[in-house]
Amino acid sequence: MISSQEATQIINNHLCSFPTETVNLAEAQGKILQETIQADRDFPPFHRVTMDGIAYDFNQLQGDNPTVVIEGMQLAGEPQKILSQPNQGFEVMTGSVLPQGTNTVTPYEDIDIQKESGETIATLKKLPSEKGKNVHPQGYDRSQNDGLISAGTYLGATQIAVAASVGRAKVQVTQSPNVAIVSTGDELVDVDQQLEPYQIRQSNNYALRAALANHQVSASFYHLSDSLEKTTAGMAEIMEKHSVIILSGGVSRGKRDYVPDALKALGVKKLFHRVKQRPGKPFWFGMKDNQNAVFALPGNPVSTFMCFHRYFVPWLEQSLGLPEKPIRWAMLSNHIKFEPELIYFPTVLAQTNNDGQFLAEPIEGHGSGDFANLLRCNGFLELPADRSHFRQGEVFPFIPFT
Ligand code: AMP
Ligand code: MG
């Protein structure tokens, strides 16, 4: 039996690398970028007017309430216009190019406009504080060819917006694996089946598929019955089709727990079996020829859920190309006592209080089969194995599951 830290180390040393694919920007949301996205032009690409008003040359202003003769209008989306007289100006609109010969904009709120003998004259009620007011200069934010988004970045709304603005209709991302989710157990029936009093409906597969969907990863369901032959034959087929496999159940010490033997028969190298933790002690992890990663999680729903979020999600994120996430810390809101020399992952409801502290309240259920208790929680805390008393106010790693 190994420690949770050792298990983590082994898993992180066996990342998969998935191929790169090119997708339309509209489908890139939630994917991991596999290239650098550069600025195709300066940001902004021209001296951009930021207020509706008038543009003129600051150096031409005279007196406390200077006047500017308006010689035309520069609208957004029009090519740049050129001032014919240095002391005149243009009406300009937000988003338009700054007319050539001007350098400063005063908004309509700060001017009066009058028509006098065919001329439009603006009087400034207030002098601009400096030259260049209300103009966003070309290249002020970023220069052409600057790297904007690097490989290994999660593509959220802001990244998609920036990619669109530099003309990237297609982007290269990590191709997500289709994960095999394999339920084991003769007692399990599917959600839409009639069931006998001694049977239960399978739920782990649905939990895992929903959690994978949060990472834009799809899944296929399989169900193996509790026989060594059938488990071996079933797993052989599944391993042909899927590089990433998550099993639930069949890894404990029961008389019909055949998963480790079946995987051994198929040449999957066992990297560990059993971790000093509660829940989730029977957790098994192995790989075949660097082709198939097999996470055989204990079947009890709380154990499955904990092992998935604590071990599988960080492995998946790094395999997709994301950097390792920093630990999230939460402060224990109540005292907890736990005697066994195991890492303990109590279920908690963690929320930020009015003082800005992220407080985790332990909400302990009735063991690892009590998955209805998860409805009241949003994560697990990770409490070290070498202690048995954990005090209110101490901080520990928090593993979210929502
Ligand atoms: P096992 O590790 O196979 O002994 O399973 C441990 C417990 O988890 C048993 O009570 C199983 O019925 C339950 N279990 C296993 N797989 C699932 C599943 N897919 N959905 C719900 N419960 C399951
Ligand atoms: Mg079973």
Short mmCIF file of C-alpha atoms and ligand atoms in Angstrom, two decimals:
data_model
loop_
_atom_site.label_atom_id
_atom_site.label_comp_id
_atom_site.label_asym_id
_atom_site.label_seq_id
_atom_site.Cartn_x
_atom_site.Cartn_y
_atom_site.Cartn_z
CA MET A 1 0.00 0.00 0.00
CA ILE A 2 1.39 3.41 -0.92
CA SER A 3 0.76 6.95 0.29
CA SER A 4 -1.44 9.40 -1.52
CA GLN A 5 1.66 11.50 -2.38
CA GLU A 6 3.36 8.48 -3.95
CA ALA A 7 0.21 7.64 -5.90
CA THR A 8 0.06 11.23 -7.18
CA GLN A 9 3.72 11.11 -8.17
CA ILE A 10 3.29 7.86 -10.09
CA ILE A 11 0.19 9.17 -11.89
CA ASN A 12 1.91 12.44 -12.80
CA ASN A 13 4.87 10.46 -14.18
CA HIS A 14 2.54 8.63 -16.55
CA LEU A 15 0.80 11.40 -18.45
CA CYS A 16 -0.61 10.68 -21.90
CA SER A 17 -0.02 13.00 -24.81
CA PHE A 18 -2.99 13.43 -27.09
CA PRO A 19 -2.78 14.51 -30.74
CA THR A 20 -3.34 18.08 -31.89
CA GLU A 21 -6.34 18.98 -34.05
CA THR A 22 -7.49 22.12 -35.84
CA VAL A 23 -10.98 23.30 -34.90
CA ASN A 24 -13.24 26.20 -35.80
CA LEU A 25 -13.09 28.99 -33.26
CA ALA A 26 -16.76 28.41 -32.43
CA GLU A 27 -15.87 24.89 -31.24
CA ALA A 28 -12.73 25.85 -29.35
CA GLN A 29 -14.44 26.85 -26.10
CA GLY A 30 -13.04 24.81 -23.19
CA LYS A 31 -10.24 23.26 -25.26
CA ILE A 32 -6.51 23.61 -24.57
CA LEU A 33 -4.53 25.68 -27.08
CA GLN A 34 -1.59 23.92 -28.78
CA GLU A 35 0.07 26.88 -30.53
CA THR A 36 1.00 30.50 -29.84
CA ILE A 37 -1.53 33.05 -31.00
CA GLN A 38 0.16 36.25 -32.20
CA ALA A 39 -1.08 39.75 -32.90
CA ASP A 40 -1.53 40.01 -36.68
CA ARG A 41 -1.53 43.84 -36.38
CA ASP A 42 -0.97 46.44 -33.72
CA PHE A 43 -3.55 46.66 -30.89
CA PRO A 44 -5.30 49.01 -31.66
CA PRO A 45 -4.48 48.87 -35.39
CA PHE A 46 -4.88 52.66 -35.86
CA HIS A 47 -5.18 55.75 -33.63
CA ARG A 48 -8.69 54.99 -32.44
CA VAL A 49 -11.18 57.62 -31.28
CA THR A 50 -12.72 56.63 -27.92
CA MET A 51 -15.50 59.27 -27.56
CA ASP A 52 -18.10 60.80 -29.86
CA GLY A 53 -17.10 64.48 -30.29
CA ILE A 54 -14.62 66.56 -32.26
CA ALA A 55 -10.96 65.95 -33.18
CA TYR A 56 -8.42 68.76 -33.69
CA ASP A 57 -4.73 69.61 -33.21
CA PHE A 58 -4.14 70.41 -29.53
CA ASN A 59 -1.31 72.85 -30.41
CA GLN A 60 -3.72 75.05 -32.38
CA LEU A 61 -6.05 75.81 -29.43
CA GLN A 62 -6.07 79.44 -28.31
CA GLY A 63 -7.66 81.07 -25.25
CA ASP A 64 -9.78 79.59 -22.43
CA ASN A 65 -12.76 78.76 -24.65
CA PRO A 66 -11.17 78.08 -28.01
CA THR A 67 -13.23 77.55 -31.15
CA VAL A 68 -12.69 74.97 -33.87
CA VAL A 69 -14.19 75.17 -37.37
CA ILE A 70 -15.58 71.74 -38.28
CA GLU A 71 -14.79 70.74 -41.84
CA GLY A 72 -16.35 67.29 -41.97
CA MET A 73 -17.18 64.07 -40.22
CA GLN A 74 -15.13 60.92 -39.65
CA LEU A 75 -17.36 57.90 -39.03
CA ALA A 76 -16.39 54.46 -37.69
CA GLY A 77 -15.54 52.15 -40.58
CA GLU A 78 -14.43 54.96 -42.93
CA PRO A 79 -10.87 55.34 -44.26
CA GLN A 80 -8.83 58.06 -42.60
CA LYS A 81 -9.68 61.63 -43.63
CA ILE A 82 -7.15 64.46 -43.84
CA LEU A 83 -7.51 67.88 -42.24
CA SER A 84 -7.25 70.64 -44.86
CA GLN A 85 -6.46 73.51 -42.44
CA PRO A 86 -4.32 72.93 -39.33
CA ASN A 87 -6.62 75.00 -37.09
CA GLN A 88 -9.82 73.18 -38.10
CA GLY A 89 -11.32 69.89 -36.93
CA PHE A 90 -13.61 66.96 -37.64
CA GLU A 91 -16.61 65.54 -35.91
CA VAL A 92 -15.52 62.00 -34.95
CA MET A 93 -17.32 58.92 -33.68
CA THR A 94 -16.20 56.27 -31.20
CA GLY A 95 -14.28 53.56 -33.05
CA SER A 96 -13.33 55.77 -35.98
CA VAL A 97 -9.81 56.44 -37.19
CA LEU A 98 -8.35 59.71 -35.88
CA PRO A 99 -8.26 62.09 -38.90
CA GLN A 100 -4.76 62.93 -40.12
CA GLY A 101 -3.63 66.31 -38.77
CA THR A 102 -5.55 65.93 -35.48
CA ASN A 103 -4.34 64.48 -32.20
CA THR A 104 -6.94 65.19 -29.51
CA VAL A 105 -10.68 64.57 -29.05
CA THR A 106 -13.17 66.52 -26.94
CA PRO A 107 -16.54 64.80 -26.34
CA TYR A 108 -19.85 66.42 -27.32
CA GLU A 109 -20.63 66.97 -23.60
CA ASP A 110 -17.78 69.52 -23.39
CA ILE A 111 -18.53 71.58 -26.52
CA ASP A 112 -21.23 73.86 -27.95
CA ILE A 113 -21.85 73.65 -31.70
CA GLN A 114 -23.22 76.58 -33.69
CA LYS A 115 -23.80 77.25 -37.37
CA GLU A 116 -22.58 80.66 -38.51
CA SER A 117 -22.83 81.81 -42.12
CA GLY A 118 -22.58 78.29 -43.49
CA GLU A 119 -19.79 77.23 -41.14
CA THR A 120 -20.06 74.78 -38.24
CA ILE A 121 -18.14 76.08 -35.25
CA ALA A 122 -17.48 74.19 -32.02
CA THR A 123 -16.64 76.08 -28.84
CA LEU A 124 -14.79 74.13 -26.15
CA LYS A 125 -16.40 74.72 -22.76
CA LYS A 126 -13.45 73.00 -21.12
CA LEU A 127 -9.82 72.69 -22.21
CA PRO A 128 -8.44 69.15 -22.56
CA SER A 129 -5.98 68.33 -19.78
CA GLU A 130 -3.39 67.11 -22.29
CA LYS A 131 -2.67 66.41 -25.92
CA GLY A 132 -3.96 63.01 -27.03
CA LYS A 133 -7.06 62.98 -24.79
CA ASN A 134 -9.71 60.39 -25.83
CA VAL A 135 -7.46 58.80 -28.41
CA HIS A 136 -6.28 55.17 -28.03
CA PRO A 137 -2.94 55.28 -29.90
CA GLN A 138 -1.99 52.63 -32.46
CA GLY A 139 0.00 49.78 -30.85
CA TYR A 140 -0.56 51.14 -27.33
CA ASP A 141 -1.83 47.77 -25.99
CA ARG A 142 0.19 45.26 -28.06
CA SER A 143 2.48 45.39 -31.10
CA GLN A 144 2.16 43.37 -34.30
CA ASN A 145 3.69 39.87 -33.86
CA ASP A 146 3.54 39.99 -30.05
CA GLY A 147 2.65 36.58 -28.59
CA LEU A 148 -0.79 36.99 -27.04
CA ILE A 149 -1.86 33.50 -25.93
CA SER A 150 0.59 30.68 -25.36
CA ALA A 151 0.25 26.93 -25.89
CA GLY A 152 -1.21 25.16 -22.88
CA THR A 153 -3.86 27.81 -22.22
CA TYR A 154 -7.48 26.97 -21.50
CA LEU A 155 -9.65 28.69 -24.11
CA GLY A 156 -12.31 30.65 -22.25
CA ALA A 157 -14.32 33.66 -23.34
CA THR A 158 -11.44 36.16 -23.19
CA GLN A 159 -9.04 33.93 -25.15
CA ILE A 160 -11.70 33.29 -27.81
CA ALA A 161 -12.32 37.05 -28.12
CA VAL A 162 -8.61 37.77 -28.59
CA ALA A 163 -8.24 34.93 -31.13
CA ALA A 164 -11.21 36.33 -33.09
CA SER A 165 -9.73 39.83 -33.07
CA VAL A 166 -6.52 38.60 -34.71
CA GLY A 167 -8.38 36.75 -37.43
CA ARG A 168 -8.00 33.19 -36.13
CA ALA A 169 -11.08 31.46 -37.55
CA LYS A 170 -9.37 28.14 -36.76
CA VAL A 171 -7.07 27.22 -33.90
CA GLN A 172 -4.96 24.23 -32.95
CA VAL A 173 -6.03 22.51 -29.77
CA THR A 174 -5.50 19.21 -27.99
CA GLN A 175 -7.78 16.50 -29.32
CA SER A 176 -9.74 15.19 -26.36
CA PRO A 177 -9.81 11.44 -25.83
CA ASN A 178 -13.08 9.56 -25.77
CA VAL A 179 -12.87 7.96 -22.34
CA ALA A 180 -14.24 4.47 -21.67
CA ILE A 181 -16.26 4.40 -18.47
CA VAL A 182 -16.57 0.81 -17.38
CA SER A 183 -18.98 -0.30 -14.67
CA THR A 184 -18.45 -3.72 -13.13
CA GLY A 185 -20.90 -5.70 -11.05
CA ASP A 186 -23.73 -8.18 -11.54
CA GLU A 187 -25.93 -6.21 -9.15
CA LEU A 188 -26.03 -3.17 -11.44
CA VAL A 189 -28.79 -2.31 -13.88
CA ASP A 190 -29.17 0.72 -16.08
CA VAL A 191 -31.36 3.69 -15.24
CA ASP A 192 -34.16 2.77 -17.65
CA GLN A 193 -34.37 -0.95 -16.70
CA GLN A 194 -36.81 -2.78 -14.44
CA LEU A 195 -34.94 -3.85 -11.33
CA GLU A 196 -35.31 -6.61 -8.75
CA PRO A 197 -35.21 -5.85 -5.03
CA TYR A 198 -31.63 -7.17 -4.78
CA GLN A 199 -30.31 -5.03 -7.64
CA ILE A 200 -29.21 -1.40 -7.73
CA ARG A 201 -29.12 1.17 -10.50
CA GLN A 202 -25.69 2.16 -11.71
CA SER A 203 -24.86 5.78 -11.10
CA ASN A 204 -21.05 6.04 -11.13
CA ASN A 205 -20.96 5.98 -14.92
CA TYR A 206 -23.37 8.92 -15.11
CA ALA A 207 -21.44 10.84 -12.44
CA LEU A 208 -18.16 10.34 -14.30
CA ARG A 209 -19.57 11.21 -17.72
CA ALA A 210 -21.12 14.42 -16.38
CA ALA A 211 -17.87 15.37 -14.64
CA LEU A 212 -15.86 14.66 -17.82
CA ALA A 213 -18.22 16.84 -19.84
CA ASN A 214 -17.08 19.76 -17.66
CA HIS A 215 -13.67 19.24 -19.28
CA GLN A 216 -15.14 18.96 -22.80
CA VAL A 217 -14.27 15.27 -22.77
CA SER A 218 -16.72 12.69 -24.11
CA ALA A 219 -17.22 9.17 -22.78
CA SER A 220 -18.60 5.79 -23.80
CA PHE A 221 -20.29 3.41 -21.36
CA TYR A 222 -19.50 -0.27 -20.85
CA HIS A 223 -20.74 -2.74 -18.27
CA LEU A 224 -18.84 -5.93 -17.40
CA SER A 225 -20.25 -8.75 -15.33
CA ASP A 226 -18.38 -10.35 -12.44
CA SER A 227 -16.56 -13.14 -14.27
CA LEU A 228 -12.84 -13.30 -14.97
CA GLU A 229 -13.36 -14.48 -18.55
CA LYS A 230 -15.94 -11.84 -19.38
CA THR A 231 -13.99 -9.06 -17.69
CA THR A 232 -10.83 -10.05 -19.57
CA ALA A 233 -12.56 -10.35 -22.94
CA GLY A 234 -14.51 -7.14 -22.40
CA MET A 235 -11.43 -5.20 -21.35
CA ALA A 236 -9.48 -6.48 -24.36
CA GLU A 237 -12.11 -4.99 -26.67
CA ILE A 238 -12.34 -1.73 -24.73
CA MET A 239 -8.56 -1.29 -24.79
CA GLU A 240 -8.59 -1.61 -28.58
CA LYS A 241 -10.91 1.38 -28.83
CA HIS A 242 -9.91 3.65 -25.94
CA SER A 243 -6.60 5.02 -24.71
CA VAL A 244 -8.11 6.22 -21.43
CA ILE A 245 -10.21 3.88 -19.32
CA ILE A 246 -11.91 4.48 -15.99
CA LEU A 247 -13.36 1.44 -14.28
CA SER A 248 -15.45 1.47 -11.17
CA GLY A 249 -15.72 -1.50 -8.84
CA GLY A 250 -14.17 -4.95 -8.87
CA VAL A 251 -10.80 -3.89 -7.39
CA SER A 252 -11.36 -4.80 -3.73
CA ARG A 253 -10.85 -8.13 -1.99
CA GLY A 254 -14.25 -9.63 -2.80
CA LYS A 255 -14.51 -13.13 -4.25
CA ARG A 256 -15.78 -11.66 -7.52
CA ASP A 257 -13.42 -8.68 -7.80
CA TYR A 258 -11.67 -9.69 -11.01
CA VAL A 259 -10.41 -6.40 -12.41
CA PRO A 260 -6.74 -6.67 -11.29
CA ASP A 261 -6.46 -10.26 -12.54
CA ALA A 262 -8.09 -9.44 -15.87
CA LEU A 263 -5.80 -6.44 -16.41
CA LYS A 264 -2.78 -8.54 -15.51
CA ALA A 265 -3.81 -11.21 -18.02
CA LEU A 266 -4.03 -8.49 -20.68
CA GLY A 267 -0.52 -7.22 -19.96
CA VAL A 268 -1.52 -3.95 -18.31
CA LYS A 269 1.35 -3.02 -16.01
CA LYS A 270 0.20 -2.42 -12.46
CA LEU A 271 1.77 0.83 -11.20
CA PHE A 272 0.02 0.67 -7.84
CA HIS A 273 -2.85 -1.03 -6.08
CA ARG A 274 -4.22 0.28 -2.78
CA VAL A 275 -3.55 3.72 -1.40
CA LYS A 276 -3.40 4.66 2.31
CA GLN A 277 -6.51 6.78 2.18
CA ARG A 278 -10.18 6.90 3.11
CA PRO A 279 -12.28 6.70 1.09
CA GLY A 280 -10.80 4.94 -1.94
CA LYS A 281 -8.28 2.50 -0.48
CA PRO A 282 -8.58 -0.18 -3.24
CA PHE A 283 -7.64 2.29 -6.06
CA TRP A 284 -5.62 0.53 -8.84
CA PHE A 285 -3.66 2.32 -11.58
CA GLY A 286 -1.72 0.92 -14.51
CA MET A 287 -0.63 1.37 -18.10
CA LYS A 288 -0.17 -0.82 -21.13
CA ASP A 289 2.75 -0.01 -23.47
CA ASN A 290 2.21 3.73 -22.94
CA GLN A 291 -0.98 3.25 -25.00
CA ASN A 292 -3.70 2.65 -22.46
CA ALA A 293 -3.99 4.43 -19.12
CA VAL A 294 -6.24 2.45 -16.81
CA PHE A 295 -7.73 4.02 -13.68
CA ALA A 296 -9.57 1.27 -11.80
CA LEU A 297 -11.46 3.14 -9.09
CA PRO A 298 -13.19 1.54 -6.13
CA GLY A 299 -16.91 1.07 -6.82
CA ASN A 300 -18.42 2.82 -3.85
CA PRO A 301 -19.80 6.04 -5.28
CA VAL A 302 -18.09 8.43 -2.83
CA SER A 303 -14.75 6.64 -3.39
CA THR A 304 -15.18 6.74 -7.16
CA PHE A 305 -15.99 10.42 -7.02
CA MET A 306 -13.10 11.29 -4.72
CA CYS A 307 -10.50 9.33 -6.72
CA PHE A 308 -11.77 10.84 -9.96
CA HIS A 309 -11.41 14.43 -8.74
CA ARG A 310 -8.28 14.00 -6.66
CA TYR A 311 -6.24 11.86 -9.10
CA PHE A 312 -7.84 11.57 -12.51
CA VAL A 313 -8.73 15.25 -13.16
CA PRO A 314 -5.18 16.61 -12.55
CA TRP A 315 -3.81 13.78 -14.74
CA LEU A 316 -6.31 14.61 -17.49
CA GLU A 317 -5.63 18.35 -17.34
CA GLN A 318 -1.87 17.85 -17.59
CA SER A 319 -2.25 15.25 -20.32
CA LEU A 320 -4.34 17.76 -22.27
CA GLY A 321 -1.47 20.26 -21.94
CA LEU A 322 -2.44 22.44 -18.98
CA PRO A 323 0.16 23.24 -16.31
CA GLU A 324 -0.30 21.60 -12.91
CA LYS A 325 -2.82 23.59 -10.88
CA PRO A 326 -1.75 25.14 -7.59
CA ILE A 327 -3.36 23.71 -4.46
CA ARG A 328 -6.57 25.41 -3.35
CA TRP A 329 -6.61 25.90 0.38
CA ALA A 330 -9.65 26.01 2.62
CA MET A 331 -10.00 26.70 6.33
CA LEU A 332 -11.60 24.05 8.49
CA SER A 333 -14.68 25.49 10.20
CA ASN A 334 -15.07 22.73 12.83
CA HIS A 335 -12.84 20.33 14.69
CA ILE A 336 -12.44 16.86 13.09
CA LYS A 337 -11.12 13.69 14.71
CA PHE A 338 -9.90 10.80 12.54
CA GLU A 339 -7.76 8.07 14.14
CA PRO A 340 -6.68 5.63 11.36
CA GLU A 341 -3.26 6.21 9.82
CA LEU A 342 -4.74 7.05 6.46
CA ILE A 343 -5.09 10.27 4.55
CA TYR A 344 -8.65 11.31 5.18
CA PHE A 345 -10.79 13.07 2.58
CA PRO A 346 -13.90 14.28 4.42
CA THR A 347 -16.73 15.68 2.33
CA VAL A 348 -17.23 19.40 2.96
CA LEU A 349 -19.28 22.38 1.94
CA ALA A 350 -16.78 25.20 1.33
CA GLN A 351 -17.89 28.80 1.00
CA THR A 352 -16.37 32.25 1.37
CA ASN A 353 -17.58 34.06 4.50
CA ASN A 354 -18.10 37.81 4.89
CA ASP A 355 -14.47 38.25 5.97
CA GLY A 356 -13.27 36.74 2.69
CA GLN A 357 -12.17 33.47 4.31
CA PHE A 358 -12.81 30.28 2.37
CA LEU A 359 -14.31 28.05 5.07
CA ALA A 360 -14.88 24.30 4.71
CA GLU A 361 -17.60 22.81 6.85
CA PRO A 362 -17.30 19.02 7.22
CA ILE A 363 -20.54 17.29 6.24
CA GLU A 364 -19.82 13.67 6.96
CA GLY A 365 -22.18 11.07 5.55
CA HIS A 366 -22.53 7.41 6.38
CA GLY A 367 -19.40 6.15 4.63
CA SER A 368 -18.39 5.75 1.03
CA GLY A 369 -21.73 4.28 -0.09
CA ASP A 370 -23.67 7.38 1.04
CA PHE A 371 -23.57 9.33 -2.17
CA ALA A 372 -26.80 11.18 -1.43
CA ASN A 373 -24.66 13.07 1.10
CA LEU A 374 -22.63 14.49 -1.78
CA LEU A 375 -25.67 16.59 -2.67
CA ARG A 376 -24.98 18.77 0.37
CA CYS A 377 -21.25 19.17 -0.36
CA ASN A 378 -19.02 20.76 -2.99
CA GLY A 379 -15.69 19.07 -2.40
CA PHE A 380 -13.31 17.11 -0.21
CA LEU A 381 -10.60 18.28 2.17
CA GLU A 382 -7.31 16.43 2.28
CA LEU A 383 -6.20 15.77 5.86
CA PRO A 384 -2.72 14.29 6.50
CA ALA A 385 -2.32 10.69 7.72
CA ASP A 386 0.11 11.37 10.57
CA ARG A 387 -2.37 13.24 12.76
CA SER A 388 -5.76 12.46 14.23
CA HIS A 389 -6.99 15.88 15.40
CA PHE A 390 -7.66 18.68 12.97
CA ARG A 391 -8.59 21.98 14.52
CA GLN A 392 -10.97 24.69 13.49
CA GLY A 393 -9.03 27.47 11.71
CA GLU A 394 -6.33 25.20 10.22
CA VAL A 395 -6.04 25.21 6.43
CA PHE A 396 -5.90 22.12 4.21
CA PRO A 397 -6.01 21.36 0.47
CA PHE A 398 -9.53 21.51 -0.96
CA ILE A 399 -10.60 19.34 -3.89
CA PRO A 400 -13.72 20.79 -5.51
CA PHE A 401 -16.20 18.66 -7.36
CA THR A 402 -18.59 21.22 -8.75
P1 AMP B 1 -17.11 -3.22 -5.60
O1 AMP B 1 -15.86 -2.39 -5.50
O2 AMP B 1 -17.30 -3.83 -6.94
O3 AMP B 1 -17.19 -4.19 -4.49
O4 AMP B 1 -18.31 -2.20 -5.41
C1 AMP B 1 -18.44 -1.48 -4.20
C2 AMP B 1 -19.83 -0.94 -4.07
O5 AMP B 1 -20.05 0.04 -5.06
C3 AMP B 1 -20.93 -1.98 -4.25
O6 AMP B 1 -21.94 -1.71 -3.30
C4 AMP B 1 -21.41 -1.71 -5.66
O7 AMP B 1 -22.75 -2.09 -5.83
C5 AMP B 1 -21.24 -0.23 -5.79
N1 AMP B 1 -21.05 0.15 -7.20
C6 AMP B 1 -20.14 -0.37 -8.04
N2 AMP B 1 -20.24 0.18 -9.25
C7 AMP B 1 -21.26 1.07 -9.18
C8 AMP B 1 -21.88 1.95 -10.11
N3 AMP B 1 -21.47 2.03 -11.39
N4 AMP B 1 -22.88 2.75 -9.68
C9 AMP B 1 -23.28 2.67 -8.41
N5 AMP B 1 -22.75 1.86 -7.49
C10 AMP B 1 -21.77 1.05 -7.87
MG MG B 2 -18.48 -5.27 -7.65
#
